[in-house]
PDB file of C-alpha atoms and ligand atoms in Angstrom:
ATOM      1  CA  MET A 504       8.205  10.475 -17.750  1.00 79.00           C
ATOM      2  CA  GLY A 505      10.897  10.203 -15.085  1.00 92.00           C
ATOM      3  CA  HIS A 506      13.612   7.878 -13.959  1.00 95.00           C
ATOM      4  CA  ALA A 507      13.351   5.064 -11.394  1.00 97.00           C
ATOM      5  CA  LEU A 508      16.140   3.257  -9.597  1.00 98.00           C
ATOM      6  CA  ILE A 509      15.146  -0.325  -8.813  1.00 98.00           C
ATOM      7  CA  PHE A 510      17.197  -1.975  -6.070  1.00 98.00           C
ATOM      8  CA  ASP A 511      17.638  -5.557  -4.870  1.00 98.00           C
ATOM      9  CA  SER A 512      20.389  -7.814  -3.560  1.00 98.00           C
ATOM     10  CA  GLY A 513      20.464  -9.551  -6.965  1.00 98.00           C
ATOM     11  CA  VAL A 514      18.159 -10.379  -9.873  1.00 98.00           C
ATOM     12  CA  GLY A 515      14.985 -10.612  -7.737  1.00 98.00           C
ATOM     13  CA  GLY A 516      14.025  -7.018  -8.389  1.00 98.00           C
ATOM     14  CA  LEU A 517      13.797  -7.854 -12.084  1.00 98.00           C
ATOM     15  CA  SER A 518      10.424  -9.474 -11.289  1.00 98.00           C
ATOM     16  CA  VAL A 519       9.304  -6.029 -10.084  1.00 98.00           C
ATOM     17  CA  ALA A 520      11.095  -4.122 -12.878  1.00 98.00           C
ATOM     18  CA  ALA A 521       9.214  -6.232 -15.444  1.00 98.00           C
ATOM     19  CA  GLU A 522       5.846  -5.196 -13.938  1.00 98.00           C
ATOM     20  CA  ILE A 523       6.911  -1.541 -13.823  1.00 98.00           C
ATOM     21  CA  ARG A 524       8.031  -1.673 -17.443  1.00 96.00           C
ATOM     22  CA  LYS A 525       4.703  -3.252 -18.466  1.00 97.00           C
ATOM     23  CA  ARG A 526       2.783  -0.399 -16.842  1.00 97.00           C
ATOM     24  CA  LEU A 527       5.195   2.458 -17.619  1.00 95.00           C
ATOM     25  CA  PRO A 528       7.073   1.603 -20.815  1.00 93.00           C
ATOM     26  CA  ALA A 529       8.485   5.133 -21.226  1.00 91.00           C
ATOM     27  CA  LEU A 530       9.992   5.289 -17.734  1.00 94.00           C
ATOM     28  CA  GLN A 531      13.783   5.363 -17.677  1.00 94.00           C
ATOM     29  CA  MET A 532      15.075   2.654 -15.356  1.00 96.00           C
ATOM     30  CA  SER A 533      18.327   2.038 -13.596  1.00 97.00           C
ATOM     31  CA  TYR A 534      18.786  -1.160 -11.629  1.00 98.00           C
ATOM     32  CA  ALA A 535      21.233  -1.888  -8.837  1.00 98.00           C
ATOM     33  CA  ALA A 536      22.072  -5.378  -7.551  1.00 98.00           C
ATOM     34  CA  ASP A 537      24.107  -5.683  -4.365  1.00 98.00           C
ATOM     35  CA  ASP A 538      25.967  -8.733  -5.646  1.00 96.00           C
ATOM     36  CA  ILE A 539      28.791  -8.680  -3.110  1.00 96.00           C
ATOM     37  CA  PHE A 540      26.491  -8.647  -0.079  1.00 97.00           C
ATOM     38  CA  ARG A 541      23.885 -11.190  -1.208  1.00 97.00           C
ATOM     39  CA  PRO A 542      22.073 -13.094   0.247  1.00 98.00           C
ATOM     40  CA  TYR A 543      20.323 -10.526   2.407  1.00 98.00           C
ATOM     41  CA  GLY A 544      18.132 -13.224   3.946  1.00 97.00           C
ATOM     42  CA  GLU A 545      21.026 -14.363   6.112  1.00 95.00           C
ATOM     43  CA  LYS A 546      22.162 -10.916   7.239  1.00 97.00           C
ATOM     44  CA  SER A 547      21.249  -9.402  10.581  1.00 97.00           C
ATOM     45  CA  GLU A 548      18.975  -6.397  11.004  1.00 97.00           C
ATOM     46  CA  VAL A 549      21.959  -4.363  12.177  1.00 98.00           C
ATOM     47  CA  GLN A 550      24.023  -5.271   9.114  1.00 98.00           C
ATOM     48  CA  LEU A 551      21.225  -4.246   6.742  1.00 98.00           C
ATOM     49  CA  LYS A 552      20.309  -1.096   8.639  1.00 98.00           C
ATOM     50  CA  THR A 553      23.962  -0.038   8.582  1.00 97.00           C
ATOM     51  CA  ARG A 554      24.698  -0.830   4.947  1.00 98.00           C
ATOM     52  CA  LEU A 555      21.559   0.056   3.030  1.00 98.00           C
ATOM     53  CA  PRO A 556      21.055   3.791   3.751  1.00 98.00           C
ATOM     54  CA  GLN A 557      24.679   4.547   2.811  1.00 98.00           C
ATOM     55  CA  LEU A 558      24.632   2.301  -0.265  1.00 98.00           C
ATOM     56  CA  LEU A 559      21.348   3.711  -1.549  1.00 98.00           C
ATOM     57  CA  TRP A 560      22.632   7.228  -0.988  1.00 98.00           C
ATOM     58  CA  GLU A 561      25.732   6.502  -3.081  1.00 97.00           C
ATOM     59  CA  LEU A 562      23.628   4.882  -5.808  1.00 97.00           C
ATOM     60  CA  THR A 563      21.243   7.831  -6.030  1.00 97.00           C
ATOM     61  CA  GLU A 564      24.215  10.234  -6.189  1.00 96.00           C
ATOM     62  CA  THR A 565      25.445   8.167  -9.147  1.00 95.00           C
ATOM     63  CA  VAL A 566      22.251   7.868 -11.222  1.00 94.00           C
ATOM     64  CA  HIS A 567      20.059  10.741  -9.900  1.00 94.00           C
ATOM     65  CA  PRO A 568      16.661   9.004 -10.072  1.00 95.00           C
ATOM     66  CA  ASP A 569      13.290  10.683  -9.415  1.00 95.00           C
ATOM     67  CA  ILE A 570      12.118   7.707  -7.382  1.00 97.00           C
ATOM     68  CA  VAL A 571      13.684   4.655  -5.720  1.00 98.00           C
ATOM     69  CA  VAL A 572      12.014   1.254  -5.537  1.00 98.00           C
ATOM     70  CA  ILE A 573      13.376  -1.117  -2.910  1.00 98.00           C
ATOM     71  CA  ALA A 574      12.424  -4.277  -4.819  1.00 98.00           C
ATOM     72  CA  CYS A 575      13.524  -6.531  -1.991  1.00 98.00           C
ATOM     73  CA  ASN A 576      11.280  -7.718   0.814  1.00 98.00           C
ATOM     74  CA  THR A 577      14.182  -8.376   3.161  1.00 98.00           C
ATOM     75  CA  ALA A 578      15.503  -4.829   2.776  1.00 98.00           C
ATOM     76  CA  SER A 579      12.049  -3.222   2.892  1.00 98.00           C
ATOM     77  CA  THR A 580      10.836  -5.059   5.957  1.00 97.00           C
ATOM     78  CA  THR A 581      14.101  -4.254   7.771  1.00 97.00           C
ATOM     79  CA  ALA A 582      15.440  -0.864   6.758  1.00 98.00           C
ATOM     80  CA  LEU A 583      12.840   1.113   4.800  1.00 98.00           C
ATOM     81  CA  ASN A 584      12.643   3.945   7.342  1.00 98.00           C
ATOM     82  CA  GLU A 585      16.420   4.251   7.520  1.00 98.00           C
ATOM     83  CA  ILE A 586      16.707   4.288   3.701  1.00 98.00           C
ATOM     84  CA  ARG A 587      13.964   6.925   3.423  1.00 98.00           C
ATOM     85  CA  ALA A 588      15.711   9.093   5.989  1.00 98.00           C
ATOM     86  CA  ALA A 589      18.934   8.984   3.948  1.00 98.00           C
ATOM     87  CA  LEU A 590      17.419   9.976   0.590  1.00 98.00           C
ATOM     88  CA  SER A 591      15.776  13.087  -0.752  1.00 97.00           C
ATOM     89  CA  VAL A 592      13.595  11.330  -3.377  1.00 97.00           C
ATOM     90  CA  PRO A 593      10.471   9.212  -2.740  1.00 98.00           C
ATOM     91  CA  VAL A 594      11.212   5.615  -1.789  1.00 98.00           C
ATOM     92  CA  ILE A 595       8.729   2.805  -2.408  1.00 98.00           C
ATOM     93  CA  GLY A 596       9.245  -0.521  -0.674  1.00 98.00           C
ATOM     94  CA  VAL A 597       7.765  -3.912  -1.445  1.00 97.00           C
ATOM     95  CA  VAL A 598       5.320  -5.277   1.090  1.00 92.00           C
ATOM     96  CA  PRO A 599       4.600  -9.019   1.247  1.00 97.00           C
ATOM     97  CA  ALA A 600       1.162  -9.545  -0.349  1.00 98.00           C
ATOM     98  CA  ILE A 601      -0.414 -10.900   2.842  1.00 98.00           C
ATOM     99  CA  LYS A 602      -3.566  -8.795   2.513  1.00 98.00           C
ATOM    100  CA  PRO A 603      -4.666 -10.095  -0.924  1.00 98.00           C
ATOM    101  CA  ALA A 604      -3.650 -13.655  -0.040  1.00 98.00           C
ATOM    102  CA  ALA A 605      -5.781 -13.633   3.116  1.00 98.00           C
ATOM    103  CA  ALA A 606      -8.692 -12.121   1.217  1.00 98.00           C
ATOM    104  CA  MET A 607      -8.643 -14.729  -1.532  1.00 98.00           C
ATOM    105  CA  SER A 608      -8.014 -17.810   0.633  1.00 98.00           C
ATOM    106  CA  ARG A 609     -11.052 -20.065   1.001  1.00 98.00           C
ATOM    107  CA  THR A 610      -9.420 -22.476   3.408  1.00 98.00           C
ATOM    108  CA  LYS A 611      -8.138 -19.549   5.494  1.00 98.00           C
ATOM    109  CA  THR A 612      -4.754 -21.223   5.564  1.00 98.00           C
ATOM    110  CA  ILE A 613      -2.031 -19.285   3.799  1.00 98.00           C
ATOM    111  CA  ALA A 614       1.741 -19.474   3.699  1.00 98.00           C
ATOM    112  CA  VAL A 615       4.334 -16.730   3.554  1.00 98.00           C
ATOM    113  CA  LEU A 616       7.400 -17.878   1.632  1.00 98.00           C
ATOM    114  CA  GLY A 617      10.260 -15.423   2.041  1.00 98.00           C
ATOM    115  CA  THR A 618      13.862 -15.262   3.101  1.00 98.00           C
ATOM    116  CA  PRO A 619      14.698 -16.414   6.655  1.00 97.00           C
ATOM    117  CA  GLY A 620      15.156 -12.729   7.521  1.00 97.00           C
ATOM    118  CA  THR A 621      11.802 -11.556   6.185  1.00 97.00           C
ATOM    119  CA  VAL A 622       9.678 -14.243   7.814  1.00 97.00           C
ATOM    120  CA  LYS A 623      10.959 -13.350  11.256  1.00 96.00           C
ATOM    121  CA  ARG A 624      10.575  -9.566  10.964  1.00 96.00           C
ATOM    122  CA  ARG A 625       8.099  -7.800  13.244  1.00 96.00           C
ATOM    123  CA  TYR A 626       6.828  -5.960  10.155  1.00 96.00           C
ATOM    124  CA  VAL A 627       5.468  -9.256   8.805  1.00 97.00           C
ATOM    125  CA  ASP A 628       3.843 -10.110  12.160  1.00 97.00           C
ATOM    126  CA  GLU A 629       2.111  -6.755  12.050  1.00 98.00           C
ATOM    127  CA  LEU A 630       0.833  -7.362   8.502  1.00 98.00           C
ATOM    128  CA  ILE A 631      -0.539 -10.720   9.640  1.00 98.00           C
ATOM    129  CA  ASP A 632      -2.238  -9.176  12.691  1.00 98.00           C
ATOM    130  CA  THR A 633      -3.757  -6.425  10.563  1.00 98.00           C
ATOM    131  CA  PHE A 634      -4.807  -8.298   7.425  1.00 98.00           C
ATOM    132  CA  ALA A 635      -4.833 -12.023   8.143  1.00 98.00           C
ATOM    133  CA  SER A 636      -6.136 -12.369  11.679  1.00 98.00           C
ATOM    134  CA  ASP A 637      -8.853 -14.725  10.364  1.00 98.00           C
ATOM    135  CA  CYS A 638      -6.243 -17.022   8.778  1.00 98.00           C
ATOM    136  CA  ARG A 639      -3.774 -19.626   9.870  1.00 98.00           C
ATOM    137  CA  VAL A 640      -0.465 -18.311   8.534  1.00 98.00           C
ATOM    138  CA  LEU A 641       2.475 -20.653   8.006  1.00 98.00           C
ATOM    139  CA  LEU A 642       5.859 -18.962   7.703  1.00 98.00           C
ATOM    140  CA  GLN A 643       8.607 -20.497   5.593  1.00 97.00           C
ATOM    141  CA  GLY A 644      12.085 -19.093   5.005  1.00 98.00           C
ATOM    142  CA  SER A 645      14.418 -20.239   2.227  1.00 98.00           C
ATOM    143  CA  VAL A 646      17.880 -19.044   1.247  1.00 97.00           C
ATOM    144  CA  ASN A 647      18.317 -21.730  -1.386  1.00 98.00           C
ATOM    145  CA  LEU A 648      15.426 -20.537  -3.546  1.00 98.00           C
ATOM    146  CA  VAL A 649      17.223 -17.196  -3.897  1.00 98.00           C
ATOM    147  CA  ASP A 650      20.297 -18.965  -5.186  1.00 98.00           C
ATOM    148  CA  ILE A 651      18.224 -21.172  -7.507  1.00 98.00           C
ATOM    149  CA  ALA A 652      16.549 -18.080  -9.022  1.00 98.00           C
ATOM    150  CA  GLU A 653      19.964 -16.454  -9.521  1.00 97.00           C
ATOM    151  CA  ARG A 654      21.194 -19.569 -11.295  1.00 97.00           C
ATOM    152  CA  LYS A 655      18.093 -19.857 -13.442  1.00 98.00           C
ATOM    153  CA  LEU A 656      18.528 -16.320 -14.709  1.00 97.00           C
ATOM    154  CA  ALA A 657      22.195 -17.029 -15.397  1.00 95.00           C
ATOM    155  CA  GLY A 658      20.995 -19.714 -17.809  1.00 95.00           C
ATOM    156  CA  GLU A 659      21.566 -22.780 -15.627  1.00 96.00           C
ATOM    157  CA  PRO A 660      18.976 -25.587 -15.523  1.00 97.00           C
ATOM    158  CA  VAL A 661      16.699 -25.847 -12.489  1.00 98.00           C
ATOM    159  CA  ASP A 662      16.069 -29.265 -10.972  1.00 98.00           C
ATOM    160  CA  LEU A 663      12.478 -29.507  -9.689  1.00 98.00           C
ATOM    161  CA  ASP A 664      13.670 -31.708  -6.841  1.00 98.00           C
ATOM    162  CA  TRP A 665      15.556 -28.722  -5.413  1.00 98.00           C
ATOM    163  CA  ILE A 666      12.343 -26.737  -5.364  1.00 98.00           C
ATOM    164  CA  LYS A 667      10.345 -29.615  -3.872  1.00 98.00           C
ATOM    165  CA  THR A 668      12.907 -29.931  -1.083  1.00 98.00           C
ATOM    166  CA  GLU A 669      12.504 -26.239  -0.217  1.00 98.00           C
ATOM    167  CA  LEU A 670       8.701 -26.440  -0.244  1.00 98.00           C
ATOM    168  CA  ALA A 671       8.409 -29.753   1.620  1.00 96.00           C
ATOM    169  CA  PRO A 672       8.432 -28.325   5.166  1.00 95.00           C
ATOM    170  CA  MET A 673       5.558 -26.049   4.201  1.00 96.00           C
ATOM    171  CA  PHE A 674       3.254 -28.470   2.392  1.00 97.00           C
ATOM    172  CA  SER A 675       4.128 -31.681   4.219  1.00 95.00           C
ATOM    173  CA  GLY A 676       3.987 -30.126   7.665  1.00 92.00           C
ATOM    174  CA  ARG A 677       0.951 -29.693   9.885  1.00 94.00           C
ATOM    175  CA  HIS A 678      -1.916 -27.937   8.011  1.00 97.00           C
ATOM    176  CA  GLY A 679       0.178 -27.924   4.818  1.00 97.00           C
ATOM    177  CA  ALA A 680      -2.539 -29.724   2.868  1.00 98.00           C
ATOM    178  CA  ASP A 681      -4.932 -26.825   3.615  1.00 98.00           C
ATOM    179  CA  ILE A 682      -2.735 -24.102   2.095  1.00 98.00           C
ATOM    180  CA  ASP A 683      -4.475 -22.522  -0.886  1.00 98.00           C
ATOM    181  CA  ALA A 684      -2.473 -19.297  -1.194  1.00 98.00           C
ATOM    182  CA  VAL A 685       1.261 -18.691  -0.933  1.00 98.00           C
ATOM    183  CA  VAL A 686       2.658 -15.181  -0.587  1.00 98.00           C
ATOM    184  CA  LEU A 687       5.877 -14.893  -2.585  1.00 98.00           C
ATOM    185  CA  ALA A 688       7.519 -12.628  -0.021  1.00 98.00           C
ATOM    186  CA  CYS A 689      10.879 -12.486  -1.781  1.00 98.00           C
ATOM    187  CA  THR A 690      11.196 -10.826  -5.161  1.00 98.00           C
ATOM    188  CA  HIS A 691      13.400 -13.644  -6.428  1.00 98.00           C
ATOM    189  CA  PHE A 692      10.568 -16.141  -6.123  1.00 98.00           C
ATOM    190  CA  PRO A 693       8.210 -14.928  -8.903  1.00 98.00           C
ATOM    191  CA  LEU A 694      11.147 -15.683 -11.227  1.00 98.00           C
ATOM    192  CA  LEU A 695      10.560 -19.349 -10.288  1.00 98.00           C
ATOM    193  CA  ARG A 696       6.770 -19.263 -10.650  1.00 98.00           C
ATOM    194  CA  ASP A 697       6.648 -22.022 -13.295  1.00 98.00           C
ATOM    195  CA  GLU A 698       8.884 -24.298 -11.247  1.00 98.00           C
ATOM    196  CA  LEU A 699       6.955 -23.600  -8.028  1.00 98.00           C
ATOM    197  CA  LYS A 700       3.669 -24.430  -9.750  1.00 98.00           C
ATOM    198  CA  ALA A 701       5.128 -27.614 -11.201  1.00 98.00           C
ATOM    199  CA  SER A 702       6.388 -28.735  -7.800  1.00 97.00           C
ATOM    200  CA  VAL A 703       3.087 -29.005  -5.939  1.00 97.00           C
ATOM    201  CA  THR A 704       0.040 -31.096  -6.619  1.00 95.00           C
ATOM    202  CA  GLN A 705      -2.532 -29.199  -4.584  1.00 96.00           C
ATOM    203  CA  SER A 706      -4.310 -26.149  -5.987  1.00 97.00           C
ATOM    204  CA  VAL A 707      -2.459 -23.029  -4.820  1.00 98.00           C
ATOM    205  CA  GLN A 708      -2.416 -19.361  -5.814  1.00 98.00           C
ATOM    206  CA  TRP A 709       1.094 -17.868  -5.833  1.00 98.00           C
ATOM    207  CA  ILE A 710       0.790 -14.195  -5.012  1.00 98.00           C
ATOM    208  CA  ASP A 711       3.434 -11.495  -5.362  1.00 98.00           C
ATOM    209  CA  SER A 712       3.340  -7.732  -5.103  1.00 97.00           C
ATOM    210  CA  GLY A 713       4.982  -6.743  -8.435  1.00 98.00           C
ATOM    211  CA  ASP A 714       1.856  -5.297 -10.054  1.00 97.00           C
ATOM    212  CA  ALA A 715       0.844  -3.444  -6.877  1.00 97.00           C
ATOM    213  CA  ILE A 716       4.304  -1.838  -6.738  1.00 98.00           C
ATOM    214  CA  ALA A 717       4.078  -0.809 -10.394  1.00 98.00           C
ATOM    215  CA  ARG A 718       0.728   0.897  -9.690  1.00 98.00           C
ATOM    216  CA  ARG A 719       2.226   2.655  -6.689  1.00 98.00           C
ATOM    217  CA  VAL A 720       5.181   3.886  -8.779  1.00 98.00           C
ATOM    218  CA  GLU A 721       2.753   5.247 -11.379  1.00 97.00           C
ATOM    219  CA  ASP A 722       0.759   7.024  -8.696  1.00 97.00           C
ATOM    220  CA  VAL A 723       3.773   8.580  -6.944  1.00 97.00           C
ATOM    221  CA  LEU A 724       5.308   9.724 -10.257  1.00 96.00           C
ATOM    222  CA  SER A 725       2.018  11.360 -11.262  1.00 95.00           C
ATOM    223  CA  HIS A 726       2.370  13.689  -8.256  1.00 95.00           C
ATOM    224  CA  LEU A 727       5.985  14.681  -8.945  1.00 93.00           C
ATOM    225  CA  LYS A 728       7.142  17.638 -10.990  1.00 85.00           C
ATOM    226  CA  LEU A 729       9.451  15.786 -13.334  1.00 84.00           C
ATOM    227  CA  LYS A 730      12.204  17.318 -15.384  1.00 73.00           C
ATOM    228  CA  PRO A 731      11.945  16.641 -19.115  1.00 69.00           C
ATOM    229  CA  ALA A 732      12.917  13.071 -19.925  1.00 63.00           C
ATOM    230  CA  ARG A 733      16.638  12.448 -19.805  1.00 63.00           C
ATOM    231  CA  PRO A 734      17.575  10.293 -22.716  1.00 63.00           C
ATOM    232  CA  GLY A 735      19.920   7.527 -21.782  1.00 78.00           C
ATOM    233  CA  PRO A 736      20.064   3.755 -21.893  1.00 89.00           C
ATOM    234  CA  ASP A 737      18.549   1.732 -19.062  1.00 95.00           C
ATOM    235  CA  THR A 738      21.553   0.765 -16.976  1.00 96.00           C
ATOM    236  CA  ALA A 739      22.245  -1.991 -14.465  1.00 98.00           C
ATOM    237  CA  LEU A 740      24.805  -1.291 -11.750  1.00 97.00           C
ATOM    238  CA  LEU A 741      26.243  -4.438 -10.248  1.00 97.00           C
ATOM    239  CA  VAL A 742      27.772  -3.810  -6.847  1.00 97.00           C
ATOM    240  CA  GLY A 743      31.093  -5.627  -6.910  1.00 94.00           C
ATOM    241  CA  PRO A 744      34.507  -5.579  -8.501  1.00 90.00           C
ATOM    242  CA  GLU A 745      33.444  -6.837 -11.923  1.00 89.00           C
ATOM    243  CA  THR A 746      30.605  -8.132 -14.085  1.00 91.00           C
ATOM    244  CA  SER A 747      30.482 -11.557 -15.704  1.00 92.00           C
ATOM    245  CA  PRO A 748      29.277 -12.383 -19.231  1.00 94.00           C
ATOM    246  CA  ALA A 749      26.340 -14.368 -17.762  1.00 94.00           C
ATOM    247  CA  ARG A 750      25.334 -11.434 -15.585  1.00 94.00           C
ATOM    248  CA  ILE A 751      25.523  -9.004 -18.515  1.00 95.00           C
ATOM    249  CA  ARG A 752      23.322 -11.344 -20.612  1.00 96.00           C
ATOM    250  CA  THR A 753      20.729 -11.634 -17.831  1.00 97.00           C
ATOM    251  CA  PHE A 754      20.319  -7.885 -17.527  1.00 97.00           C
ATOM    252  CA  LYS A 755      20.308  -7.345 -21.285  1.00 96.00           C
ATOM    253  CA  ASP A 756      17.478  -9.898 -21.534  1.00 96.00           C
ATOM    254  CA  PHE A 757      15.505  -7.536 -19.298  1.00 96.00           C
ATOM    255  CA  SER A 758      16.407  -4.564 -21.561  1.00 95.00           C
ATOM    256  CA  PHE A 759      19.133  -3.065 -19.404  1.00 97.00           C
ATOM    257  CA  GLU A 760      21.381  -2.131 -22.286  1.00 94.00           C
ATOM    258  CA  ARG A 761      24.339  -0.979 -20.197  1.00 95.00           C
ATOM    259  CA  VAL A 762      25.707  -3.187 -17.428  1.00 96.00           C
ATOM    260  CA  VAL A 763      28.495  -1.795 -15.260  1.00 95.00           C
ATOM    261  CA  ALA A 764      30.299  -2.867 -12.098  1.00 96.00           C
ATOM    262  CA  LEU A 765      30.425  -0.407  -9.239  1.00 94.00           C
ATOM    263  CA  LEU A 766      32.360  -0.498  -5.986  1.00 90.00           C
ATOM    264  CA  PRO A 767      30.850   1.787  -3.373  1.00 86.00           C
ATOM    265  CA  SER A 768      32.910   3.238  -0.530  1.00 84.00           C
ATOM    266  CA  LEU A 769      31.329   0.947   2.108  1.00 78.00           C
TER     267      LEU A 769
HETATM  268  N1  DGL B1135      15.110 -10.531  -3.308  1.00 56.99           N
HETATM  269  C1  DGL B1135      15.244 -10.322  -1.931  1.00 56.99           C
HETATM  270  C2  DGL B1135      13.938 -10.291  -1.188  1.00 56.99           C
HETATM  271  O1  DGL B1135      12.941  -9.932  -1.761  1.00 56.99           O
HETATM  272  C3  DGL B1135      16.373 -10.887  -1.138  1.00 56.99           C
HETATM  273  C4  DGL B1135      17.067 -12.121  -1.475  1.00 56.99           C
HETATM  274  C5  DGL B1135      18.335 -12.321  -0.615  1.00 56.99           C
HETATM  275  O2  DGL B1135      19.318 -11.658  -0.931  1.00 56.99           O
HETATM  276  O3  DGL B1135      18.292 -13.069   0.356  1.00 56.99           O
HETATM  277  O4  DGL B1135      13.868 -10.558  -0.024  1.00 56.99           O
END
């Protein structure tokens, strides 16, 4: 069935891993979280383009996957070409779901909620030009929502007021009342879907690309000549000096039975 390495700066990629697992339950999965370098949303293009190809190369040399999924919008919209050039296996990146959001919007006013890095990338401008030229597109970056999602998955309570504060510039600003679709352009944000829904009064569709990525993984794997399945537990590699009990619990909740710390040479 094959073996996928799912990669994100933290737990965000678990929202994608869950969709992949739903579609491909027999797929072996490894997961890597770049804990020591998070948040990516605040890093420069140069920093990400320098770090990610080398890090992903080291990770693939460690777990030998058949396919790599960059389950991070900030990394994908910044350094996908550089990562692909460094690896010898297929690499799938997440793309903010601007196309479906524009297609389903009736008010033709949509918002893209991502990290500060993602919402200013040229890649996103190009998606808007190509797929949402008939829409008004409001861009909103948030670093705090990433941290809130990390805390939620570590078992800490989430205060809805924190979420409302992050969303206020989007919905209370000009044209905010017209928004009827929000692109969750950071993989951490689907982990807060319930809280996001509970924080707004207007009717909004919250759209992510997890299911689309899972379909893409299925399609790419179907064209690969895969070695017979390698038995082995699904493993999470946490980039950093050590793991914490909360972190281990989070990954075990998502069926990553082994959780190990890993310090790359970077
Ligand atoms: N989950 C990531 C994304 O999709 C990045 C979060 C961060 O580290 O800023 O953009």
